[in-house]
Structure formats: structure tokens, C-alpha cells
Short mmCIF file of C-alpha atoms in Angstrom, two decimals:
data_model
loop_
_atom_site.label_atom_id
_atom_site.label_comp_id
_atom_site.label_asym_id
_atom_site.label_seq_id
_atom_site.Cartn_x
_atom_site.Cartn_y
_atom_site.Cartn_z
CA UNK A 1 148.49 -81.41 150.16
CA UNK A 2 145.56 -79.91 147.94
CA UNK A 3 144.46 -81.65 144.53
CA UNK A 4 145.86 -78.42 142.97
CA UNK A 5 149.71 -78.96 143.70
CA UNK A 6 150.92 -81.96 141.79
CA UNK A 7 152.41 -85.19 144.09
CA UNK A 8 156.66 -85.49 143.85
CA UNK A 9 155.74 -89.03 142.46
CA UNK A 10 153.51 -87.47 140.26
CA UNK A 11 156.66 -84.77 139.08
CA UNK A 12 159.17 -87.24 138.91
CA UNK A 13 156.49 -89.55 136.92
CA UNK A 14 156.26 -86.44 134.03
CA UNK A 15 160.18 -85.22 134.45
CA UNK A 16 161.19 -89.51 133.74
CA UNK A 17 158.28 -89.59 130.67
CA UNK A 18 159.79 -86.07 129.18
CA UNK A 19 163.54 -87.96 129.24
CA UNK A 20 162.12 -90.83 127.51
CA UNK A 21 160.86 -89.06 124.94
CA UNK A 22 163.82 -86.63 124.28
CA UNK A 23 165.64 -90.14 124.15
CA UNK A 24 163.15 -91.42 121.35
CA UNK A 25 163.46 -87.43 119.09
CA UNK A 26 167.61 -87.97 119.58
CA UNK A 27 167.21 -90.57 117.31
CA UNK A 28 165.41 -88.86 114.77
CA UNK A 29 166.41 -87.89 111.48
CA UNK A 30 168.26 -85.42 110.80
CA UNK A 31 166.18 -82.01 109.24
CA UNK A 32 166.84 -81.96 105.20
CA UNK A 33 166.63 -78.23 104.59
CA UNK A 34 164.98 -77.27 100.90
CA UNK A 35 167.66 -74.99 99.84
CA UNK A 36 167.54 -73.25 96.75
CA UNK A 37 169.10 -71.41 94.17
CA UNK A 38 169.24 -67.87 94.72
CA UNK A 39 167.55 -66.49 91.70
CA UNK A 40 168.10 -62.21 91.03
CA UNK A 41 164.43 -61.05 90.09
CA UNK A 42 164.09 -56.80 89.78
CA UNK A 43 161.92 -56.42 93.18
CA UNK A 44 158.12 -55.01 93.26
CA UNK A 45 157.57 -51.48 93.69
CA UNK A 46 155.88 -51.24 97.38
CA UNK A 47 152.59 -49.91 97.08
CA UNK A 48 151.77 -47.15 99.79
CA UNK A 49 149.59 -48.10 102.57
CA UNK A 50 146.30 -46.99 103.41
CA UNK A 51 145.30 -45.13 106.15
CA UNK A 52 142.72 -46.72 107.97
CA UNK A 53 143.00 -45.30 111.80
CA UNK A 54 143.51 -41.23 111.17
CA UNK A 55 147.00 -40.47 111.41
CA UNK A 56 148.13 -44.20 111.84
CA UNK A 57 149.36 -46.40 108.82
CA UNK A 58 149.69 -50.24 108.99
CA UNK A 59 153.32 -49.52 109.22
CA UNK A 60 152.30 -47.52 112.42
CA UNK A 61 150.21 -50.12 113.45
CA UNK A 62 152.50 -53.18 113.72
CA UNK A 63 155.24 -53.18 116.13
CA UNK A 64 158.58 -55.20 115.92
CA UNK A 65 158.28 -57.09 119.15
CA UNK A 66 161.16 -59.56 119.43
CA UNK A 67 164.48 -59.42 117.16
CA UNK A 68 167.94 -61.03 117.19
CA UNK A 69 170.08 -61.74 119.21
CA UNK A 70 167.16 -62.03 121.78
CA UNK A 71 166.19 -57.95 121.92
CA UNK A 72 162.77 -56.92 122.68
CA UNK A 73 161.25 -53.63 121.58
CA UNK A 74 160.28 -52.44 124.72
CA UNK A 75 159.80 -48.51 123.59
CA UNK A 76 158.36 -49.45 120.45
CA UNK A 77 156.15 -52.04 122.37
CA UNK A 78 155.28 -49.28 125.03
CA UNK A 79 153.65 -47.46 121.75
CA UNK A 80 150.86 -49.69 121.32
CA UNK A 81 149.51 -48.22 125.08
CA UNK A 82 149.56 -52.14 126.60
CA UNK A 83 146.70 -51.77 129.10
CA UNK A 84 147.09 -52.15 132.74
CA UNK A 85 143.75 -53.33 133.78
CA UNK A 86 143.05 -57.36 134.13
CA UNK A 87 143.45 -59.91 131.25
CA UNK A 88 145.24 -60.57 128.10
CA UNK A 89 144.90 -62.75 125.03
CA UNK A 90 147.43 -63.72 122.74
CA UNK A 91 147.63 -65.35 119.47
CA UNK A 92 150.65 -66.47 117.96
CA UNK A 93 151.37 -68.26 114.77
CA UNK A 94 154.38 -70.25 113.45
CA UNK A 95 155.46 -72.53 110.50
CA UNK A 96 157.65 -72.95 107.59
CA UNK A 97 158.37 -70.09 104.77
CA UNK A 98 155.45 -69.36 102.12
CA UNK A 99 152.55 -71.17 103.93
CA UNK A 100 150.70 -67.73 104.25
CA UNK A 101 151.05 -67.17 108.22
CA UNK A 102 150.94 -63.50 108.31
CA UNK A 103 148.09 -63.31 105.88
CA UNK A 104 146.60 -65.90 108.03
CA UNK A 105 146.98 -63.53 111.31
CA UNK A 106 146.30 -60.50 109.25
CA UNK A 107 142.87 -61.40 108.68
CA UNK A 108 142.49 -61.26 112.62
CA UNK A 109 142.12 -57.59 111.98
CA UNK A 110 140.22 -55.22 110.83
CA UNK A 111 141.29 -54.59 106.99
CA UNK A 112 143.73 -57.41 106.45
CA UNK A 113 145.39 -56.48 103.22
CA UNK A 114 147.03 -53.66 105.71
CA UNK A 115 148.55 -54.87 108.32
CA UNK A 116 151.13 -57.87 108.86
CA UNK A 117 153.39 -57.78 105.44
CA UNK A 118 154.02 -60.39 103.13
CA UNK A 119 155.49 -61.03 99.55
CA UNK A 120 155.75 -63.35 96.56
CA UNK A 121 157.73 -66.11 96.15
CA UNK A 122 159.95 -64.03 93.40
CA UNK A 123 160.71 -60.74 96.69
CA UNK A 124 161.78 -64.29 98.94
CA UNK A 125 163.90 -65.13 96.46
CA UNK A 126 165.40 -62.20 96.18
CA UNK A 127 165.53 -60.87 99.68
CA UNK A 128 164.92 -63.79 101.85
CA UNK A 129 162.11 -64.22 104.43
CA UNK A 130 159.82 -60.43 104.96
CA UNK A 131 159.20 -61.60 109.11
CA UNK A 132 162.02 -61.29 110.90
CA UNK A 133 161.83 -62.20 115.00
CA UNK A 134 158.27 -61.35 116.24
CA UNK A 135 155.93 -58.91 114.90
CA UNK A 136 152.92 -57.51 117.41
CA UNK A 137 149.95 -56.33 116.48
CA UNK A 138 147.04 -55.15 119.28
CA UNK A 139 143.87 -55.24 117.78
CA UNK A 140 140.26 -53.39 118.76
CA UNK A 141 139.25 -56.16 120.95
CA UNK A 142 142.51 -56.59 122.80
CA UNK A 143 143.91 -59.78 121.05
CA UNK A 144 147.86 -59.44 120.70
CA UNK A 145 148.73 -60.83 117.72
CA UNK A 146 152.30 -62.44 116.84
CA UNK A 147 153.12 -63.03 113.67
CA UNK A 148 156.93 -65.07 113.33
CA UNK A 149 159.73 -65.38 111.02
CA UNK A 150 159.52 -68.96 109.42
CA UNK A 151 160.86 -72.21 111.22
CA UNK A 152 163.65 -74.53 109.84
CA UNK A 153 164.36 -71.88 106.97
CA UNK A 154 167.60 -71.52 105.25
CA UNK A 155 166.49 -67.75 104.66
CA UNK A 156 167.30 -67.35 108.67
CA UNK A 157 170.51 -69.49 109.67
CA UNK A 158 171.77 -67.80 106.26
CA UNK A 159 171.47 -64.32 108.11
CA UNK A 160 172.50 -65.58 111.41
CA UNK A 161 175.78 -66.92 109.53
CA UNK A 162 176.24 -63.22 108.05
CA UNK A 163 175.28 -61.19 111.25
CA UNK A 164 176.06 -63.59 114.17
CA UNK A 165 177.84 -66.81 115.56
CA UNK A 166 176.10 -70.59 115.17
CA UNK A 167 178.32 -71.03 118.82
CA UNK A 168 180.12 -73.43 117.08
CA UNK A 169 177.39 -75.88 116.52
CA UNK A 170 176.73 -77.34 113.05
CA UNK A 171 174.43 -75.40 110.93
CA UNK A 172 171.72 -77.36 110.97
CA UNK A 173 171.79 -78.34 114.53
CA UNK A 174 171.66 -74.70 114.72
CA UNK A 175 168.98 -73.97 112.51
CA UNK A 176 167.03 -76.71 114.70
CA UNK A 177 167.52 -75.50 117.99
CA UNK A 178 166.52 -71.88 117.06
CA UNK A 179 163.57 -73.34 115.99
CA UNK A 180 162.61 -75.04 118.70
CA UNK A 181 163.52 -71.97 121.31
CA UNK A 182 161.02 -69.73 119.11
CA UNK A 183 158.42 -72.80 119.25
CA UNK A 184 159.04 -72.95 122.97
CA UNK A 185 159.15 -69.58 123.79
CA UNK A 186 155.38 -68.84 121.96
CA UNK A 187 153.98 -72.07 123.61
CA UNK A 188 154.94 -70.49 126.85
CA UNK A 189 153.47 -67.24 126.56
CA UNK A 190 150.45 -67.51 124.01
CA UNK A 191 146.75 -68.39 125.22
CA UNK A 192 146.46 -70.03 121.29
CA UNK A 193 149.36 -70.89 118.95
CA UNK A 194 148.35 -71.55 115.43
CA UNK A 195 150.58 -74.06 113.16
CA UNK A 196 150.03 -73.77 109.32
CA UNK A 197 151.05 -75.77 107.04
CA UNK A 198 150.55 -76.24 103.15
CA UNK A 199 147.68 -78.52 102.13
CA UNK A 200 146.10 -80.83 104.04
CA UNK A 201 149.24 -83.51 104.55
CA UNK A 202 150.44 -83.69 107.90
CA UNK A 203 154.19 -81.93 108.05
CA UNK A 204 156.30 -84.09 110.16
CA UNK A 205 158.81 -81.65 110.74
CA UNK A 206 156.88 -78.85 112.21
CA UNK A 207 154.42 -81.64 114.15
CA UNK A 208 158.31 -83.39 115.32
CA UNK A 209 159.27 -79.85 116.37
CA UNK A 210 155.97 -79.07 118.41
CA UNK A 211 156.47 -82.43 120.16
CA UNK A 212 160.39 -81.47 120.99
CA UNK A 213 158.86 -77.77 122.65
CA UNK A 214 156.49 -79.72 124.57
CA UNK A 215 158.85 -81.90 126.10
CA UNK A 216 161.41 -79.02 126.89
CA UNK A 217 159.22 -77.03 127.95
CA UNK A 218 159.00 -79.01 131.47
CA UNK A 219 159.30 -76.76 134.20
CA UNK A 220 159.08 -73.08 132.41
CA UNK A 221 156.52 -71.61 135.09
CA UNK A 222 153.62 -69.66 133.40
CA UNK A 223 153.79 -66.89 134.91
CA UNK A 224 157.34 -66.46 136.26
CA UNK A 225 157.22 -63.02 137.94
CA UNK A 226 153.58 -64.03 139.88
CA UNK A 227 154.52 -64.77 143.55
CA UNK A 228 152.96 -68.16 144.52
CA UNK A 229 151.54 -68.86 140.92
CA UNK A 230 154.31 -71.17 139.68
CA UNK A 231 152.44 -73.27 137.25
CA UNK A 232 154.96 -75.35 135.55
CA UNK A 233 151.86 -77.21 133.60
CA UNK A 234 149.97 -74.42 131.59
CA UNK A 235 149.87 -75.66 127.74
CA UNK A 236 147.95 -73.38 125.24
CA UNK A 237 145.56 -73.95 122.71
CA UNK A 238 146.66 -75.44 119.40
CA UNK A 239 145.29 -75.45 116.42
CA UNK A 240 146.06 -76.66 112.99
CA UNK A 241 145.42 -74.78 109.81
CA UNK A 242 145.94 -76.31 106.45
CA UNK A 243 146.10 -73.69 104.12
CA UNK A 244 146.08 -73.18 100.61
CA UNK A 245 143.82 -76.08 100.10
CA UNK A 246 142.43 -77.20 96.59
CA UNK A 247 139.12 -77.83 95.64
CA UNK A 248 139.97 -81.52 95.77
CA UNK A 249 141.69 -81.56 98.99
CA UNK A 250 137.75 -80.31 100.43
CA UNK A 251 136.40 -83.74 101.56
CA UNK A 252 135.21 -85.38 104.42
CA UNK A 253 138.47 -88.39 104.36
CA UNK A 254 141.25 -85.88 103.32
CA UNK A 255 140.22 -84.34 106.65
CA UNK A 256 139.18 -87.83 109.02
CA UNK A 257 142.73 -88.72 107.30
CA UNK A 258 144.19 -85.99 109.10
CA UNK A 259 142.19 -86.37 112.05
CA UNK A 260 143.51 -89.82 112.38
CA UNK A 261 147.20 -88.68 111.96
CA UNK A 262 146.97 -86.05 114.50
CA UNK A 263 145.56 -88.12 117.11
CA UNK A 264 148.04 -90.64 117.02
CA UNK A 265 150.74 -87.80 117.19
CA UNK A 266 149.60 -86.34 120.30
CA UNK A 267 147.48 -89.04 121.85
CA UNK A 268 149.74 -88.46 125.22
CA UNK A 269 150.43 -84.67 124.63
CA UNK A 270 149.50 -82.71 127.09
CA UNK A 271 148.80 -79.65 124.45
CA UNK A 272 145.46 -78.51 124.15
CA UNK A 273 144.89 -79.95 120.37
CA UNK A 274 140.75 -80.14 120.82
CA UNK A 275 137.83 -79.05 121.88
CA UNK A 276 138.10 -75.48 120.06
CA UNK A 277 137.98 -75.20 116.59
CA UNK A 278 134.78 -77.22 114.99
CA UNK A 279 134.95 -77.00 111.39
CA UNK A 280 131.32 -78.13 110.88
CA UNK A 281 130.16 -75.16 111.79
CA UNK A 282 131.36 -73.66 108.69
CA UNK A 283 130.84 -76.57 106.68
CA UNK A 284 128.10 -78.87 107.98
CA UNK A 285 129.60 -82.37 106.07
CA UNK A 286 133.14 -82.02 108.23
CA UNK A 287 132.02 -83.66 111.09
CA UNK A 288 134.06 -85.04 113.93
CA UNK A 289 132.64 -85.05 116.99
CA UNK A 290 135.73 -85.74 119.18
CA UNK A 291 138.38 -83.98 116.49
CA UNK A 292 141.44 -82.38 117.26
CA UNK A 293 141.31 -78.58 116.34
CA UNK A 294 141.91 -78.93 112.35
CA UNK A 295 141.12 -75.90 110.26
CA UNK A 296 141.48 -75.65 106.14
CA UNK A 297 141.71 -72.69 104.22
CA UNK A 298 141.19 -72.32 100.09
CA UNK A 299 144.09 -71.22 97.55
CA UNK A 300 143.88 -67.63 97.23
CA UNK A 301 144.42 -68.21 93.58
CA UNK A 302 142.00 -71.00 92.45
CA UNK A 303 138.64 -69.30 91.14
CA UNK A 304 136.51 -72.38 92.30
CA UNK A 305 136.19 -72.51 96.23
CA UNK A 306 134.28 -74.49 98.79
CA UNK A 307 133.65 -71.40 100.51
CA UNK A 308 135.65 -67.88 99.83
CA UNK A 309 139.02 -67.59 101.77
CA UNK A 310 137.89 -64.36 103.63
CA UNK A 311 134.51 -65.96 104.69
CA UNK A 312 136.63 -68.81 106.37
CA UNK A 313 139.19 -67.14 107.48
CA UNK A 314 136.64 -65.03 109.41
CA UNK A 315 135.16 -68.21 111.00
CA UNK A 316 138.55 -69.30 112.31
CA UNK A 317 139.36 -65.85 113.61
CA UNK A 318 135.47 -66.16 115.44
CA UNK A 319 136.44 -69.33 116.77
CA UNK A 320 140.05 -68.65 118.13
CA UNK A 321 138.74 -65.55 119.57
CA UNK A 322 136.02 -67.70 121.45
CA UNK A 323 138.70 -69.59 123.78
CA UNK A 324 138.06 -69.41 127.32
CA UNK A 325 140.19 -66.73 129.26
CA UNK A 326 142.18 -67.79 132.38
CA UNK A 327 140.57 -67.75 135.37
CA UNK A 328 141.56 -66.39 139.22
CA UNK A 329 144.50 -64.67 139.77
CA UNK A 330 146.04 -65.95 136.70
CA UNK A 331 143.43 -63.90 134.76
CA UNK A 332 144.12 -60.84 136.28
CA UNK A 333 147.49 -60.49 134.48
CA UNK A 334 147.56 -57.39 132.88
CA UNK A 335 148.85 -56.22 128.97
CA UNK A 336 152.02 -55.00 130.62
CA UNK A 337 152.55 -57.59 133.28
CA UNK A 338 152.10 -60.18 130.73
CA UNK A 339 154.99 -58.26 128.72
CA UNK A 340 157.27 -58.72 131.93
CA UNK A 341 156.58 -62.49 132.14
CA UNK A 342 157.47 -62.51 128.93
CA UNK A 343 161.25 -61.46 128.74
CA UNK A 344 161.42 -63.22 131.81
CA UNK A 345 160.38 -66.41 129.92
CA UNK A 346 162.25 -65.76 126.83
CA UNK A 347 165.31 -65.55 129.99
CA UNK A 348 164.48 -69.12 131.14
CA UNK A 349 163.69 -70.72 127.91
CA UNK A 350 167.34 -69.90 126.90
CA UNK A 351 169.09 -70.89 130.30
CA UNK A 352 166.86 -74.42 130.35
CA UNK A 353 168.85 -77.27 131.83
CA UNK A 354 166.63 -79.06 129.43
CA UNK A 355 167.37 -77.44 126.54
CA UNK A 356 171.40 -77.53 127.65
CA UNK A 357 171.07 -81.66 127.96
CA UNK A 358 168.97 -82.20 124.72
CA UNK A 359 171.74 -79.99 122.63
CA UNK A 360 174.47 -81.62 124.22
CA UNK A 361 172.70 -85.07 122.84
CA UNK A 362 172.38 -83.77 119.24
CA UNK A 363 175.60 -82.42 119.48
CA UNK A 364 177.41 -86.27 120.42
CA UNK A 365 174.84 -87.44 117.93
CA UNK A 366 175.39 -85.47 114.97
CA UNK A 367 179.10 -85.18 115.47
CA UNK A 368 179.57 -89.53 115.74
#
């Protein structure tokens, strides 16, 4: 047996470590869901959008990828001319409502203000969550961008209870498992997955959920239409952006603070949580040789910055850009083949036996 191909001892080992820890999330809390009083606010007039590619708006530009109940755009996808020759690279992005992920991803393109939409807190509370499914956007240097509708959000389970069944689970076991099928889903099929949160506190429930996906994730092969590449081990890069920072929140043991938390969080993951992002490089004083891959961002809205959002923003785009592209035959996956694998995955994430056992277990849990 080569080095490459993983023992049965060494399978079973993983597949017995994976049960453990579902065992030890089972018990978890319960997710408290921030819901709030609808409040009727006249909405903003939508401004008209630039063109910045002749004949193409932003509009144009960005392509609805994914939407419920589990329908991919594949003729709208088609669109964006996917290429055919070798490689891909794909960046996705997840976390709560209002923490700024598609201006985040936006800024991964050229003229940022144009491309992924977003809105105040006054158009959510009038209309709910502006990302619904998965957005795509392709940009000049062949980076697919996916920007995601928010995780553990009352905005979505309130739709799904207007336009679809919850399968007769409770609402927020619901809510939970949705979330954790979109988490999964992106972790299987995206070189780097960015998780934002708000400030530089560590959010428990998004870090709780990314630790679920990992787990479940357990035997969703990479590459599932690849004859004799059945990599049931591929992880992608992850990196953690803190944004809308303060001024105060700017210091070298806010971040080793983090740093700390992080590490003890995934100090058995096998995610890819280091050895990318190196926020020194911006800002000399945040040093950390050995740090997981911890990036902050300003407030927009505070006049007094460290360092401007767009100059940051800019290094983090350099920096996720910079990953290292798969190698062999794996790297020779094409735009479009990589869009096959894809709704193949999104097939097998929803028909996991995994994912079948661990609802079952919430289910007898919630419902004692």
C-alpha cells in the first residue's frame, strides 16, 4: 500500500474520532436566535449602477449561482464563459447577517462599490437579508467568488416557513441544519473559505458550526466525478476576518487574545487555519510567528483608522489570492468540471449518512 492511500486502521481511527465529537456538539446548547421586531422604514431609492466593462453592469456581472430548494443556475452560470482549460480557484465567504461579507468579497474585484450588493440595517429590516443562496462572481484573474446568504438568520428560516416545508423538524433545528449544509457544502468545494465576524471576539456559534461541517464532512470525496481521485481528506484554507474593528480593538493582545482562542478551538482540526494570512505584513507590531490565519478590518464609519479599510482590505485580497493551487491531476480541474463536481457535491452533502445520524440525534435531543 503507498503512503498516499490512508491505512483501514487509520480510517476507522478518523470515522471513531468524528463520532466522538458529534457526541460532544449533541450536547451543546441550543442556538438562541436574535430575533427582532420588524420595524416598516420607507426603503432607499436604488442608485443606478455604473458601467465599468462596456455593455456589462454589476448587475450583469454577478450571477445567482445556487438558490432554494437546492437549484443551481446552470444557464445563467454558463454566462460567465467558465473556462475549460486547467485550474480553478475559489473563494467563498460565510457568516452571520450585517458583518459586511459581500463588501468584504466585493473588494476582491476590480471597483468594489459595484459588484456584490448590500444594504443598511434600516432595507434588512424592512426586507430581510439582500443574499439569498449563492452569488458568483468571476473576476479578471480567474478567482470565483461566492458570496452567501447569512448563517443562523431568522431573515432565512422566516422565508423558508413562507415558501417551503421545515420537514417537520423544529424551527430552529431547522435553521441549524441549513446552516451547517451551506457551511459544508462551501468547505467542500472552495480552495479558501473566509468566516467574518463582528469585532475581534471570537463568535462561538459560527466557530461551533465550522467544527460541526468539519466533522460531517467525513467522507465527501473532493472531487466526486474524477475517476481514481477519491480524496475523502481535502480541507480548504480558512481564514478569519474580524471586521468592523475600532480603533481600540487595534492592539497587539486583542489579537494574541484571539490567537489563543482559536488555537485551542481547532488544535485537532484538520482545517487549514494557518500558514496563509500574516497580518504583520500590513502592520509590522501584529506579530505571531506560528498564528492561525486572523485578519481585522476598520469600521467603515469611524474617521480615525489604523490603516484605511480599502488599503487592508487590498492586503487580504493579495494574500488570499497568494494560496498555493492544487497540484497533479487534481489541478487540472477545469472552470466547468469544477462546476460538475459541484452539484455532484451539493448531491452528497444532502444524502450524507452523517448528516442523516447527527439530525436524527438533535432531533431525540431537542424533542426530550
Amino acid at each position: 500500500m503507498s503512503n498516499s492511500e490512508p491505512s483501514s486502521r487509520d480510517f476507522n481511527r478518523r470515522r471513531d474520532r468524528r463520532k466522538q465529537g458529534l457526541n460532544s456538539f449533541t450536547k451543546a446548547p441550543p442556538v438562541i436566535l436574535d430575533r427582532r421586531e420588524r420595524v416598516m422604514i420607507k426603503p432607499e431609492e436604488k442608485k443606478s449602477s455604473t458601467e465599468f466593462v462596456e455593455g456589462k453592469t454589476a448587475g450583469d456581472l454577478v450571477i445567482p449561482f445556487l438558490r432554494r430548494p437546492g437549484k443551481f443556475n446552470t444557464e445563467g452560470i454558463l454566462k460567465v464563459n467558465l473556462a475549460d482549460y486547467p485550474g480553478h480557484f475559489v473563494i467563498g465567504i460565510v457568516g452571520k447577517q450585517g458583518v459586511g461579507k459581500s463588501t468584504i468579497l466585493s473588494h476582491f474585484a476590480p471597483q468594489p462599490d459595484q459588484i456584490f450588493s448590500t444594504q443598511s440595517c434600516d432595507q434588512f429590516l424592512l426586507s430581510g437579508h439582500r443574499t439569498e443562496g449563492i452569488d458568483m462572481y468571476v473576476t479578471p484573474e480567474r478567482a470565483i467568488l461566492l458570496d452567501t446568504e447569512p448563517l443562523l438568520s431568522w431573515t432565512v428560516l422566516e422565508k423558508v416557513l413562507r415558501n417551503e416545508s421545515l420537514e417537520g423538524l423544529n424551527p430552529d433545528v431547522y435553521l441549524e441544519m441549513d446552516s451547517i449544509y451551506h457551511l459544508l457544502f462551501l468547505l467542500s468545494i472552495c480552495n479558501v473559505v473566509l468566516i467574518v465576524s463582528n469585532g475581534p471576539e471570537v463568535d462561538l456559534d459560527i466557530l461551533q458550526l465550522l467544527q460541526r461541517a468539519e466533522l460531517l464532512k467525513f467522507n465527501i470525496p473532493e472531487y466526486p466525478l474524477l475517476a481514481g481521485h477519491q480524496d475523502i481528506n481535502y480541507y480548504p484554507d480558512i481564514v478569519f476576518v474580524c471586521n468592523k474593528c475600532k480603533s481600540q480593538d487595534f492592539t497587539w493582545e486583542k489579537y494574541m487574545d484571539l490567537q489563543v482562542s482559536l488555537d485551542i478551538l481547532f488544535k485537532e482540526s484538520e482545517l487549514k487555519t494557518n500558514g496563509l494570512i500574516h497580518f504583520n505584513h500590513i502592520l509590522p507590531s501584529f506579530y505571531d510567528s506560528n498564528g492561525s490565519n486572523v485578519f481585522l478590518l476598520p469600521d467603515q464609519i469611524e474617521e480615525k483608522q489604523i490603516e484605511s479599510f480599502n488599503t487592508l482590505a487590498s492586503t487580504l485580497r493579495n494574500q488570499v489570492l497568494s494560496a498555493p493551487r492544487k497540484i497533479g491531476k487534481k489541478g487540472q480541474v477545469s472552470e466547468k468540471d469544477w462546476l460538475r463536481n459541484a452539484v455532484k457535491i451539493y448531491e452528497l452533502v444532502h444524502k450524507s449518512d452523517y448528516m442523516n445520524e447527527y439530525l436524527q440525534v438533535i432531533r431525540k435531543l431537542r424533542d426530550s
